[in-house]
Amino acid sequence: MRISVDEDRCCGSGQCSMLVPEVFDQREDDGIVALLDASPPTQLHDSVREAADMCPTSAIQVEDAED
């Protein structure tokens, strides 16, 4: 899995950082998403997909890579 975020689309709702704090955080100055781990471990994949689905602006892109 590879994750990318579009900071320009992010509205700072923080749902992703609450759901998967190991992968997402928010910048202190403006609340925009900060990607902590672009290739998270397998046990977080379902949560990352859920965070991407919940993102109100679709700022999180998930690419399933073959290992």
Short mmCIF file of C-alpha atoms in Angstrom, two decimals:
data_model
loop_
_atom_site.label_atom_id
_atom_site.label_comp_id
_atom_site.label_asym_id
_atom_site.label_seq_id
_atom_site.Cartn_x
_atom_site.Cartn_y
_atom_site.Cartn_z
CA MET A 1 0.00 0.00 0.00
CA ARG A 2 1.14 3.50 -0.88
CA ILE A 3 -0.63 6.56 0.46
CA SER A 4 -0.51 10.10 -0.82
CA VAL A 5 -2.35 13.18 0.34
CA ASP A 6 -3.39 16.34 -1.47
CA GLU A 7 -2.75 19.07 1.07
CA ASP A 8 -4.54 21.61 -1.14
CA ARG A 9 -7.79 19.60 -0.91
CA CYS A 10 -7.54 18.94 2.84
CA CYS A 11 -10.06 20.90 4.94
CA GLY A 12 -8.49 19.91 8.27
CA SER A 13 -11.41 17.89 9.63
CA GLY A 14 -8.95 15.57 11.41
CA GLN A 15 -10.94 12.38 10.93
CA CYS A 16 -7.93 10.61 9.44
CA SER A 17 -5.61 11.51 12.30
CA MET A 18 -8.17 10.39 14.87
CA LEU A 19 -8.74 7.09 13.07
CA VAL A 20 -5.11 6.19 12.23
CA PRO A 21 -2.72 8.36 14.28
CA GLU A 22 0.17 6.08 13.31
CA VAL A 23 -0.22 7.22 9.69
CA PHE A 24 -1.82 10.68 9.76
CA ASP A 25 -1.34 13.79 11.86
CA GLN A 26 -2.33 17.42 11.52
CA ARG A 27 -0.06 20.43 11.22
CA GLU A 28 -0.34 22.63 14.28
CA ASP A 29 -0.49 25.91 12.39
CA ASP A 30 -3.43 25.16 10.07
CA GLY A 31 -4.74 21.65 10.82
CA ILE A 32 -3.88 20.32 7.36
CA VAL A 33 -3.07 16.62 7.13
CA ALA A 34 0.52 15.50 7.67
CA LEU A 35 1.37 12.07 6.28
CA LEU A 36 3.56 10.20 8.77
CA ASP A 37 3.86 6.85 6.96
CA ALA A 38 3.29 6.52 3.21
CA SER A 39 3.71 2.72 3.37
CA PRO A 40 2.02 1.56 6.57
CA PRO A 41 2.16 -2.01 7.88
CA THR A 42 -0.48 -4.48 6.76
CA GLN A 43 -2.39 -4.39 10.03
CA LEU A 44 -3.27 -0.72 9.38
CA HIS A 45 -4.46 -1.10 5.77
CA ASP A 46 -8.16 -1.47 6.58
CA SER A 47 -8.08 1.57 8.86
CA VAL A 48 -6.24 3.63 6.24
CA ARG A 49 -8.85 2.69 3.62
CA GLU A 50 -11.60 3.71 6.05
CA ALA A 51 -9.86 7.05 6.69
CA ALA A 52 -9.62 7.67 2.94
CA ASP A 53 -13.31 6.82 2.52
CA MET A 54 -14.28 9.13 5.40
CA CYS A 55 -12.25 12.11 4.15
CA PRO A 56 -14.81 14.81 3.31
CA THR A 57 -12.66 16.24 0.50
CA SER A 58 -11.14 13.00 -0.84
CA ALA A 59 -7.66 14.33 -0.06
CA ILE A 60 -6.27 10.85 0.71
CA GLN A 61 -5.34 8.52 -2.13
CA VAL A 62 -4.59 4.86 -1.49
CA GLU A 63 -2.79 2.69 -4.01
CA ASP A 64 -2.69 -1.02 -3.39
CA ALA A 65 0.75 -2.19 -4.43
CA GLU A 66 1.61 -5.79 -5.11
CA ASP A 67 4.31 -7.02 -2.75
#
